[in-house]
mmCIF file of N, CA and C in Angstrom:
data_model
loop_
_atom_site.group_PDB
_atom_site.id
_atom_site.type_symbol
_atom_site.label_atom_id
_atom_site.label_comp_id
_atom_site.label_asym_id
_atom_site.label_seq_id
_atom_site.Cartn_x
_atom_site.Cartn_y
_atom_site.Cartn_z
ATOM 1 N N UNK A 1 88.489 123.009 82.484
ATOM 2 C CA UNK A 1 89.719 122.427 82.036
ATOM 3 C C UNK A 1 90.721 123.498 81.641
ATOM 4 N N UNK A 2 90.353 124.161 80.537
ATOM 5 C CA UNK A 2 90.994 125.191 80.273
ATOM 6 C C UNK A 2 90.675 126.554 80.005
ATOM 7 N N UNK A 3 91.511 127.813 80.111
ATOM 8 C CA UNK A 3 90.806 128.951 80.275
ATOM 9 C C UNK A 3 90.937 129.493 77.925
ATOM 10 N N UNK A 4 91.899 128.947 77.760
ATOM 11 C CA UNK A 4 91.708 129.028 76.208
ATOM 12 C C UNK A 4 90.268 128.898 75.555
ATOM 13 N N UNK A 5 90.429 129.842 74.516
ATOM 14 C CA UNK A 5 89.090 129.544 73.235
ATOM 15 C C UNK A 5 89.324 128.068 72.459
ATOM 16 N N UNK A 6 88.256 127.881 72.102
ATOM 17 C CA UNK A 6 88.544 126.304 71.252
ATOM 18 C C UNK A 6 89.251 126.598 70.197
ATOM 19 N N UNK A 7 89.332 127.725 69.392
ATOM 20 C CA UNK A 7 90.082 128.103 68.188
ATOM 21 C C UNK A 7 91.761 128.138 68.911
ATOM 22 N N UNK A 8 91.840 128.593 69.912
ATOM 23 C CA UNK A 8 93.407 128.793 70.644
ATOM 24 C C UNK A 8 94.128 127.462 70.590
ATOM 25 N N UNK A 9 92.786 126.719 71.256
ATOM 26 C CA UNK A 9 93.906 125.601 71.840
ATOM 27 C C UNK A 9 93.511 124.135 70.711
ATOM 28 N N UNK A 10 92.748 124.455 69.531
ATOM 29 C CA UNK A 10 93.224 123.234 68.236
ATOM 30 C C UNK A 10 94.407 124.350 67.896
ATOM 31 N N UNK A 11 94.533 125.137 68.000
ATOM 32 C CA UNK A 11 96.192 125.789 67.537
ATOM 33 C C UNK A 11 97.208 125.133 68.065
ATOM 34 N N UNK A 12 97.156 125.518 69.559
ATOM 35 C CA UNK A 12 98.040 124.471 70.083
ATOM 36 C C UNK A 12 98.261 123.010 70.128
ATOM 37 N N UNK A 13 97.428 122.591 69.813
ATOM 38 C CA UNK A 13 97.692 120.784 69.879
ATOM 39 C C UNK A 13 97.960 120.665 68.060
ATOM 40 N N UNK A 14 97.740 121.212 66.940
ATOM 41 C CA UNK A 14 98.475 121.411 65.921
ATOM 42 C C UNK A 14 99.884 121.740 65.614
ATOM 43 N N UNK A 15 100.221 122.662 66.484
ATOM 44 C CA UNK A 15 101.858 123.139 66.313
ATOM 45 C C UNK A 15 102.135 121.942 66.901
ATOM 46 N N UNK A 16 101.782 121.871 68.733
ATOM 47 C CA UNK A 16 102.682 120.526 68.871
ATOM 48 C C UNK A 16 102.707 118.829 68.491
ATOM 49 N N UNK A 17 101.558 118.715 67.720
ATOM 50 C CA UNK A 17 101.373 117.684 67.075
ATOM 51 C C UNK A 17 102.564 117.668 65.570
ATOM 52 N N UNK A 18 102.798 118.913 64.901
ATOM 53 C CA UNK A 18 103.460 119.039 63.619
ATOM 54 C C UNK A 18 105.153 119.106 64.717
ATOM 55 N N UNK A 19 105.583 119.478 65.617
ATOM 56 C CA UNK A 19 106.608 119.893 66.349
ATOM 57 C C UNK A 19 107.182 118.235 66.635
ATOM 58 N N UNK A 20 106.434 117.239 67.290
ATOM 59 C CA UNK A 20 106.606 116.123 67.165
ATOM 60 C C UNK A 20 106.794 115.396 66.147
ATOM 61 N N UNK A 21 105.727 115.339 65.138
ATOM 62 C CA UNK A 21 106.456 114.738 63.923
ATOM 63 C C UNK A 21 107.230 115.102 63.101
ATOM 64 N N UNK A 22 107.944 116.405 63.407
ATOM 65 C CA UNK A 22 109.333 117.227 62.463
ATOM 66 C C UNK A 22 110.069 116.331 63.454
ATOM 67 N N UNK A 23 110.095 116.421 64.755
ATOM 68 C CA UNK A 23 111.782 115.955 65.317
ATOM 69 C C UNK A 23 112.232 114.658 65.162
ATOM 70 N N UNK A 24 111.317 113.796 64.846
ATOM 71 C CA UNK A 24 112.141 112.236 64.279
ATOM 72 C C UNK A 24 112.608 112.309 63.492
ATOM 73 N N UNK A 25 111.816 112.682 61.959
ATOM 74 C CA UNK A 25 112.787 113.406 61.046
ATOM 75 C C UNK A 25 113.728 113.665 60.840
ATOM 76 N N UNK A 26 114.049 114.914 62.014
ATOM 77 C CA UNK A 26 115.281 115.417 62.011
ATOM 78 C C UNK A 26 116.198 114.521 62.399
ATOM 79 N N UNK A 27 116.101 113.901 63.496
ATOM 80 C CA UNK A 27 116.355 112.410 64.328
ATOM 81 C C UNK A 27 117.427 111.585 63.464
ATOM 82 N N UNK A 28 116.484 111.371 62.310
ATOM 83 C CA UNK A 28 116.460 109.872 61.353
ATOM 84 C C UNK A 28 117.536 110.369 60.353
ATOM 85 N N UNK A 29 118.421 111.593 60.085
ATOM 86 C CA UNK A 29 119.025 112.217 59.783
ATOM 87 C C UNK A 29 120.440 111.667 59.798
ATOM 88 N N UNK A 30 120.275 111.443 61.770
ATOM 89 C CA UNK A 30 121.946 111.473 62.075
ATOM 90 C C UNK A 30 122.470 109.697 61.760
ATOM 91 N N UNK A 31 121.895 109.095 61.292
ATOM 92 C CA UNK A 31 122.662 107.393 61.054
ATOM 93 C C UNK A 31 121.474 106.597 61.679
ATOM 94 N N UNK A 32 121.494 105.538 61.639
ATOM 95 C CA UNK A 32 121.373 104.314 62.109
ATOM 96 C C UNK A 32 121.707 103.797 63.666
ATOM 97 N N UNK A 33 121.535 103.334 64.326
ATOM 98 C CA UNK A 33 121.843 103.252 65.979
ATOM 99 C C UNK A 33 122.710 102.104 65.618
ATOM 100 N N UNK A 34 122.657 101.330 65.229
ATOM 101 C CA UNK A 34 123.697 100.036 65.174
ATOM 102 C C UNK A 34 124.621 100.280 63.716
ATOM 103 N N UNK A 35 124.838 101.402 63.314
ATOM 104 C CA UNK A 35 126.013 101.768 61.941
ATOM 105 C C UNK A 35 127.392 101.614 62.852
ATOM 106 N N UNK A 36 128.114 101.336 61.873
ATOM 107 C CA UNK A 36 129.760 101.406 62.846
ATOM 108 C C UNK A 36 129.902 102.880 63.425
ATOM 109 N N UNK A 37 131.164 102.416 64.324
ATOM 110 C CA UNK A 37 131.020 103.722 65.321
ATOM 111 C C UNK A 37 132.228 104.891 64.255
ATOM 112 N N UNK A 38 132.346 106.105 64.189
ATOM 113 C CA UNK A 38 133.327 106.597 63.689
ATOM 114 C C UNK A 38 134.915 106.584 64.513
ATOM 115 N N UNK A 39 135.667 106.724 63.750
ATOM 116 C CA UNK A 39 137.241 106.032 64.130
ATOM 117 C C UNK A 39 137.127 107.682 64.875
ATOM 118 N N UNK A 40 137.714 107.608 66.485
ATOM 119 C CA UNK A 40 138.642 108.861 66.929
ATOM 120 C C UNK A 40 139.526 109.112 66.820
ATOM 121 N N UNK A 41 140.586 110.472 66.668
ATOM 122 C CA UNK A 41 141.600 110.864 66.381
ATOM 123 C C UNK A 41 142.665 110.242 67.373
ATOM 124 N N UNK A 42 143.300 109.706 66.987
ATOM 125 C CA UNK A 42 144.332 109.443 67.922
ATOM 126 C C UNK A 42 145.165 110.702 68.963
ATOM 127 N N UNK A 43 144.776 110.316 70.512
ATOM 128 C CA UNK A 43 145.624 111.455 71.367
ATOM 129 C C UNK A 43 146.817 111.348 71.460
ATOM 130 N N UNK A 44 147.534 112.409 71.958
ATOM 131 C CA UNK A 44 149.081 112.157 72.250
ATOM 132 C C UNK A 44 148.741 111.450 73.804
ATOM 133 N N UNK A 45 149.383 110.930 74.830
ATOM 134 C CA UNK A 45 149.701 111.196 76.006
ATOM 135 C C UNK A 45 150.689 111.912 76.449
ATOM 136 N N UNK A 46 150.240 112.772 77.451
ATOM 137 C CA UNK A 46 151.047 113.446 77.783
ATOM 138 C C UNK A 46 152.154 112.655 78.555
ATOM 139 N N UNK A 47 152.617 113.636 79.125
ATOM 140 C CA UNK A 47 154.063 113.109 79.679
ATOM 141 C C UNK A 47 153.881 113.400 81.374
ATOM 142 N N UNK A 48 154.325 112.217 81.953
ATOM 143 C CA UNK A 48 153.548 112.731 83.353
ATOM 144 C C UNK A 48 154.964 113.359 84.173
ATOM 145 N N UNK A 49 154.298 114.324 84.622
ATOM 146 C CA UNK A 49 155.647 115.678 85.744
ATOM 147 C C UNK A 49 155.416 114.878 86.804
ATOM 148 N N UNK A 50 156.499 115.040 87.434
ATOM 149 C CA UNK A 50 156.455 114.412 89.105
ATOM 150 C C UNK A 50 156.634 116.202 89.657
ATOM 151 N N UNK A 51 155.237 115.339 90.549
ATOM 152 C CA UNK A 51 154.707 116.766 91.392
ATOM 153 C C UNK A 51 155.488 116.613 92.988
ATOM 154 N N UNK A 52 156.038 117.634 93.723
ATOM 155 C CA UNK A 52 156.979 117.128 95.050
ATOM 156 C C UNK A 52 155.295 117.305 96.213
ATOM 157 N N UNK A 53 154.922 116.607 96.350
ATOM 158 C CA UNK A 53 153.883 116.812 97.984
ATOM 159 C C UNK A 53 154.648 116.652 98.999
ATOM 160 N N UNK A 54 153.771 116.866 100.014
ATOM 161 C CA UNK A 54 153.920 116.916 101.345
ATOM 162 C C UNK A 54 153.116 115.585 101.800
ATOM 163 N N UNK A 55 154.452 115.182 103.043
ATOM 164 C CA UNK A 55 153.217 113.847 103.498
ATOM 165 C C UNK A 55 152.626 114.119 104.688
ATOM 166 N N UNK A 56 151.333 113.670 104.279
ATOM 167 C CA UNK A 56 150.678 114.047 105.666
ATOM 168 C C UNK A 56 150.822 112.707 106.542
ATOM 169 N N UNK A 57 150.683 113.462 108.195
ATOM 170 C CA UNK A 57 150.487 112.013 109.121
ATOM 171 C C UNK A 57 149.246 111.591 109.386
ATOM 172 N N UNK A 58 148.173 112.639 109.335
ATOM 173 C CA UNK A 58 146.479 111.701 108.883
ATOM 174 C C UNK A 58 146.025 112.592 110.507
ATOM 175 N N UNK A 59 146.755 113.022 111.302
ATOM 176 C CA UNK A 59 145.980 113.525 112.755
ATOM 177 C C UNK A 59 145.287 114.800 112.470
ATOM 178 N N UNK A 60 145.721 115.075 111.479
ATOM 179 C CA UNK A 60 144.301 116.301 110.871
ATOM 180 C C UNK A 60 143.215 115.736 110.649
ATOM 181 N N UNK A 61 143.289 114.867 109.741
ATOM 182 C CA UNK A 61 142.130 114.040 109.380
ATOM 183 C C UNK A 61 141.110 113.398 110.484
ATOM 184 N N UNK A 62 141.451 113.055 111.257
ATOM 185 C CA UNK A 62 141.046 112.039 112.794
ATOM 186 C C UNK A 62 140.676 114.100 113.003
ATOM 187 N N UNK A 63 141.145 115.089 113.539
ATOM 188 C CA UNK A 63 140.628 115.781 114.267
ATOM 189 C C UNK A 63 139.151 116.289 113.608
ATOM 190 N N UNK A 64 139.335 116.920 112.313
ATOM 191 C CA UNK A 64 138.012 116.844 111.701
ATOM 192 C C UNK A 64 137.155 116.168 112.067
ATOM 193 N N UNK A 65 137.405 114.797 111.667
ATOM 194 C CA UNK A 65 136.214 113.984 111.571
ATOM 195 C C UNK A 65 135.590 114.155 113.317
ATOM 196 N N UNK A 66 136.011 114.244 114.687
ATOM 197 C CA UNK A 66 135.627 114.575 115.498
ATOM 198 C C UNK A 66 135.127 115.413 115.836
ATOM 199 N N UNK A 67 135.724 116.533 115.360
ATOM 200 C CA UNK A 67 134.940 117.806 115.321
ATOM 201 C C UNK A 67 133.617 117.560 114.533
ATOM 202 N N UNK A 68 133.599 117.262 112.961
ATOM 203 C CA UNK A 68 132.016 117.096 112.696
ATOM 204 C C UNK A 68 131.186 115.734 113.435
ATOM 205 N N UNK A 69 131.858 114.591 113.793
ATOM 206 C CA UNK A 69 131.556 113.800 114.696
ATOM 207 C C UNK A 69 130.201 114.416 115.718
ATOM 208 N N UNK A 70 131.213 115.268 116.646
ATOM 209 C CA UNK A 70 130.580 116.308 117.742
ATOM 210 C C UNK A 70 129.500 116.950 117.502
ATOM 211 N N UNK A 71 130.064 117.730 115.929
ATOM 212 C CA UNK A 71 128.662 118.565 115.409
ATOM 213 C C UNK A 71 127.379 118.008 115.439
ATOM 214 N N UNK A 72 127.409 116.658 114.624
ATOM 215 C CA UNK A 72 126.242 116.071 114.358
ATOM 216 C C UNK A 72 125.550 115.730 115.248
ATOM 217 N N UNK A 73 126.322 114.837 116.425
ATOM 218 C CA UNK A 73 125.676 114.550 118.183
ATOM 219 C C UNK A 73 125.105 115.602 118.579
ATOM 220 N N UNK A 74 125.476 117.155 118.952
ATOM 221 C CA UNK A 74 125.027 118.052 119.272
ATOM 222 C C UNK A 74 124.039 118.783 118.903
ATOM 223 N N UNK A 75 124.461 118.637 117.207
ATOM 224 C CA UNK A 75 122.798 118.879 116.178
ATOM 225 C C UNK A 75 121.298 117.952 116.514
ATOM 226 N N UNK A 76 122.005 116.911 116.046
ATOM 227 C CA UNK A 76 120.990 116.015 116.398
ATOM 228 C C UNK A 76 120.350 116.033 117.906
ATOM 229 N N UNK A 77 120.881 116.170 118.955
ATOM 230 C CA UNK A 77 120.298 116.439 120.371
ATOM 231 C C UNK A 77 120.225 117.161 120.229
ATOM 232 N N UNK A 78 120.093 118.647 119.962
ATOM 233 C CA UNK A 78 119.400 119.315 120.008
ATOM 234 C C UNK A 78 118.334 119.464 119.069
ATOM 235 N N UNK A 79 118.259 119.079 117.904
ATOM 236 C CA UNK A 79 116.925 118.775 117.364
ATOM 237 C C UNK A 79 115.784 118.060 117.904
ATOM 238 N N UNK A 80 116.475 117.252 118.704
ATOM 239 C CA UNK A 80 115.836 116.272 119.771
ATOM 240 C C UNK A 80 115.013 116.873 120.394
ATOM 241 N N UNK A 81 115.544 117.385 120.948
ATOM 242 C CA UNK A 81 114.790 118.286 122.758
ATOM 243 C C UNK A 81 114.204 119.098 122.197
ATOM 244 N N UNK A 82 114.260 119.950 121.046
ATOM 245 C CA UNK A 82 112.884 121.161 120.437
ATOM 246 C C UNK A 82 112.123 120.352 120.117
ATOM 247 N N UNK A 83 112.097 119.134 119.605
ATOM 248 C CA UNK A 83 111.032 118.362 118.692
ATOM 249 C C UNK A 83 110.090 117.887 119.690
ATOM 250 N N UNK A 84 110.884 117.482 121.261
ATOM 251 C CA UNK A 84 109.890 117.016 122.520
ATOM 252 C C UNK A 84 109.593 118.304 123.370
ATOM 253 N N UNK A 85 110.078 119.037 123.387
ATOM 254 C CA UNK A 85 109.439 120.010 123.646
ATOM 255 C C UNK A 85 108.213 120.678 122.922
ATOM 256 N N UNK A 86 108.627 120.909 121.901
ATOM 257 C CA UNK A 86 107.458 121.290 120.836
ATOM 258 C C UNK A 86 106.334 120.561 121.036
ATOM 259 N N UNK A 87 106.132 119.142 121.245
ATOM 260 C CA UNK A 87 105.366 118.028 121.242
ATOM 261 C C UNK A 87 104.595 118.198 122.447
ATOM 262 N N UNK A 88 105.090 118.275 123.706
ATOM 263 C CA UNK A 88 104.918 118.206 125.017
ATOM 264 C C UNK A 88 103.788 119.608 125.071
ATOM 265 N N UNK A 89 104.779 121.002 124.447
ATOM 266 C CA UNK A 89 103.607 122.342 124.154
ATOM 267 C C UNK A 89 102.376 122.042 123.646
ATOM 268 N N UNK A 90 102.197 121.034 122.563
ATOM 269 C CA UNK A 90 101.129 120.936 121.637
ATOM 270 C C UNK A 90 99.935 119.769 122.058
ATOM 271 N N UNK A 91 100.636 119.259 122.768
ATOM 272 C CA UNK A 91 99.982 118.078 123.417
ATOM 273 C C UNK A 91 98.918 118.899 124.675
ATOM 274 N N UNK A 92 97.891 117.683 124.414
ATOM 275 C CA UNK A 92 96.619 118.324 125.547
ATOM 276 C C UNK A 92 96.772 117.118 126.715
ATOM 277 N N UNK A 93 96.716 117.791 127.808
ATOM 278 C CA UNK A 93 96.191 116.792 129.059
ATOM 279 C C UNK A 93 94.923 116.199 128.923
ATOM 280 N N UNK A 94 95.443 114.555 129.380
ATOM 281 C CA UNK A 94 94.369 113.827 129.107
ATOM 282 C C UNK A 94 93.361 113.949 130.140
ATOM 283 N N UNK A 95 92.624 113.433 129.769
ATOM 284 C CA UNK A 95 91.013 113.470 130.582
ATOM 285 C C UNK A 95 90.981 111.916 131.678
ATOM 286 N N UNK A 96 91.536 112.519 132.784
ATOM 287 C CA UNK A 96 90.947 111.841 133.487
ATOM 288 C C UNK A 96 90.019 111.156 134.246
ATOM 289 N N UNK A 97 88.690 110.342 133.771
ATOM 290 C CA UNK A 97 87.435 110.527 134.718
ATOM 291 C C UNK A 97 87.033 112.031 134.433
ATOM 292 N N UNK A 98 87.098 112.723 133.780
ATOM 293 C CA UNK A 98 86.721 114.330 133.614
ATOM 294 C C UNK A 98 85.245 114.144 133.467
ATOM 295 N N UNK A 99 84.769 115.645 132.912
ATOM 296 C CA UNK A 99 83.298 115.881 133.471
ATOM 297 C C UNK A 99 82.069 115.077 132.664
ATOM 298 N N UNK A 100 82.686 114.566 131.419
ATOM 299 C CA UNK A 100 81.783 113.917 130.852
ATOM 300 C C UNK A 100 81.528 112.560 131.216
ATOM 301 N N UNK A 101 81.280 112.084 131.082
ATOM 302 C CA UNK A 101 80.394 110.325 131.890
ATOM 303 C C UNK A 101 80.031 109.479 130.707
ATOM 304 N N UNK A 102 79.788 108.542 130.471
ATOM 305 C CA UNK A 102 79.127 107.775 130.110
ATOM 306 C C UNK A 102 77.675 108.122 129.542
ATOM 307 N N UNK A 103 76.994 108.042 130.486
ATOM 308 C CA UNK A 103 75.501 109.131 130.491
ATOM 309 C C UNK A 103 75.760 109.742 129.999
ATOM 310 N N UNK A 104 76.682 110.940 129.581
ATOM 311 C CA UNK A 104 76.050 112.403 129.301
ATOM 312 C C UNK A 104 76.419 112.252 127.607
ATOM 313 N N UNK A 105 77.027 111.158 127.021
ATOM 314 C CA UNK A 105 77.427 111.176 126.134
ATOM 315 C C UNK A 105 76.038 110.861 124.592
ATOM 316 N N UNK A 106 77.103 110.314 123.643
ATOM 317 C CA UNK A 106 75.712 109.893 122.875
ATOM 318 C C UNK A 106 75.254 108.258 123.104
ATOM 319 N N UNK A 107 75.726 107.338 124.390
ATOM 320 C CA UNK A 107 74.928 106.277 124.760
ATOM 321 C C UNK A 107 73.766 106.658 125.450
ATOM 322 N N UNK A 108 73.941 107.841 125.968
ATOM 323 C CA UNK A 108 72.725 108.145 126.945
ATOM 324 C C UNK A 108 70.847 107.654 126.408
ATOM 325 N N UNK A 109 70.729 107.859 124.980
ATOM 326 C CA UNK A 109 69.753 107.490 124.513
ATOM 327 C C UNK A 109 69.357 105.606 124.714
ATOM 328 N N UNK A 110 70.635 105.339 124.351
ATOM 329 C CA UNK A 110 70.499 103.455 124.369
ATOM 330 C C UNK A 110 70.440 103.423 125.700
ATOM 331 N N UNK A 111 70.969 103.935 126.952
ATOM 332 C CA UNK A 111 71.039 103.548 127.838
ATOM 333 C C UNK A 111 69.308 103.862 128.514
ATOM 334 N N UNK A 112 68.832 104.643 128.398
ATOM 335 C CA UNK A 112 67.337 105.042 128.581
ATOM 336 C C UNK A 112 66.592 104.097 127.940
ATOM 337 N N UNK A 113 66.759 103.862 126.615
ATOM 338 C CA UNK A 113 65.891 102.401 126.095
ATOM 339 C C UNK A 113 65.816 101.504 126.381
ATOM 340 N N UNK A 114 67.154 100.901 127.475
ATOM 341 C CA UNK A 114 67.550 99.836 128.071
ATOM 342 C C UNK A 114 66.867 99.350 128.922
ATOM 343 N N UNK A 115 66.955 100.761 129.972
ATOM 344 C CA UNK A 115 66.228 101.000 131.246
ATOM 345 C C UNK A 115 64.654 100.892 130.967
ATOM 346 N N UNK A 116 64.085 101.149 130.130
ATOM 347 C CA UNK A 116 62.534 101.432 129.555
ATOM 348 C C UNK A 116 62.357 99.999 129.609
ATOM 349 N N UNK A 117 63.073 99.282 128.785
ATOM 350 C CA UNK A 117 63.019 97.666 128.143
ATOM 351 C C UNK A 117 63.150 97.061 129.444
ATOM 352 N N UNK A 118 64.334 97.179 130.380
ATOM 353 C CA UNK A 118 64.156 95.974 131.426
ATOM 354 C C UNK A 118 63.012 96.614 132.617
ATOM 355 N N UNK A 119 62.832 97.745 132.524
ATOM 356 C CA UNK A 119 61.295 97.765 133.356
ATOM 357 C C UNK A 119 60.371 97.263 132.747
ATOM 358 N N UNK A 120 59.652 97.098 131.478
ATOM 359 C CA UNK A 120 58.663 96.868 131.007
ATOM 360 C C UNK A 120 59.179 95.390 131.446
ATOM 361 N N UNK A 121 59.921 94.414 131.370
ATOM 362 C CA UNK A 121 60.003 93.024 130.928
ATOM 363 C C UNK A 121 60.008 92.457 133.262
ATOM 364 N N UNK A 122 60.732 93.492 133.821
ATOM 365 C CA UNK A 122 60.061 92.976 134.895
ATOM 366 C C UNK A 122 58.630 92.979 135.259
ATOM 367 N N UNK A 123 58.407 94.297 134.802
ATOM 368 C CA UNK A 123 56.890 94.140 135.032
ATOM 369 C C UNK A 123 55.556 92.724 134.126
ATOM 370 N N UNK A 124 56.327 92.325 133.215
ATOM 371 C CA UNK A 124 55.405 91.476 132.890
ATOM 372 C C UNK A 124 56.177 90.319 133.341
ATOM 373 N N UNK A 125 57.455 90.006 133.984
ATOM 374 C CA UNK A 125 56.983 89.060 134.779
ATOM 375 C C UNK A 125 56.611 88.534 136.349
ATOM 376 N N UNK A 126 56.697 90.048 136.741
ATOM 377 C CA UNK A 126 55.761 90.269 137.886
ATOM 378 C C UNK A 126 54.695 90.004 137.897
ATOM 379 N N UNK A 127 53.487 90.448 136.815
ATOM 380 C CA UNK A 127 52.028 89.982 136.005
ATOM 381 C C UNK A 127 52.076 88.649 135.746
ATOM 382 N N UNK A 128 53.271 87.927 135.573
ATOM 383 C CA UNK A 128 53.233 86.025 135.391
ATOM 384 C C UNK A 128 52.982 85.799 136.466
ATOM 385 N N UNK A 129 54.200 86.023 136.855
ATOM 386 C CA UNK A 129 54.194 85.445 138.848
ATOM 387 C C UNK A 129 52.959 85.798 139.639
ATOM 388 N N UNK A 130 51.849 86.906 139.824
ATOM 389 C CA UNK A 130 50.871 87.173 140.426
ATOM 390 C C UNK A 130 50.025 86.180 139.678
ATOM 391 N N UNK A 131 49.346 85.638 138.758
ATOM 392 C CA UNK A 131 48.531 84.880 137.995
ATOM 393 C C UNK A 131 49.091 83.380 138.286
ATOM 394 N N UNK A 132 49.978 82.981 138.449
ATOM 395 C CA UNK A 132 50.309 81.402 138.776
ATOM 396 C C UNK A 132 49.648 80.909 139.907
ATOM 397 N N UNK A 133 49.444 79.620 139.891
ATOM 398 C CA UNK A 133 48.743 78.761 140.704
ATOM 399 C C UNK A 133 49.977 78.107 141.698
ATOM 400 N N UNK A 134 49.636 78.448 142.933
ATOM 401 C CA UNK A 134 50.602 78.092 144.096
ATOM 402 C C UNK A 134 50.552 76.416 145.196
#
């Protein structure tokens, strides 16, 4: 759990046990949560300046937004095509019919027991059929 001595760490859970119960304390100091609120100083308002601008016609605005428009299409496709590429690198060719079989796998055992089982069961009823009365 910890690499502290047991003397270290009742130290520590003492300070912060006494650290917690000083700060409500201190807390319980500043008022009441529902006491009236104190009155603020009354501000002046200022006096408002008329500032002279410039008007814009907004075809800046429209060109930006196309330009990052563009960016993002271009970002994004190209994030695209590394991500399938990347994928396509990492990816293994599948196994077509490849060298392993059926047989060679881990049925091979059931499939031998199978074979064991339906020989034994023809043979005994080969042993019926020879013993019947014709």
């Amino acid at each position: 759990m910890t690499t502290l001595t047991p003397p270290m760490t009742r130290r520590i859970a003492l300070i912060t046990t006494l650290l917690v119960l000083a700060l409500p304390a201190a807390a319980g100091a500043q008022g009441g949560a529902f006491g009236p609120l104190p009155q603020g100083d009354p501000a002046e308002t200022p006096t408002p300046t008329v500032q002279t601008s410039t008007v814009e016609d907004g075809s800046t605005d429209k060109t930006i937004l196309f330009i990052v428009g563009g960016a993002l299409i271009l970002g994004f496709g190209f994030m695209g095509w590394y991500i399938m590429r990347d994928a396509r690198g990492a990816a293994r060719e599948p196994e077509y019919a490849g060298p392993r079989l059926r047989d060679d796998g881990p049925h091979k055992h059931k499939m031998q027991a199978k074979a064991k089982a339906r020989k034994k069961t023809h043979a005994q009823k080969a042993a019926r059929k020879a013993h019947r009365k014709r």
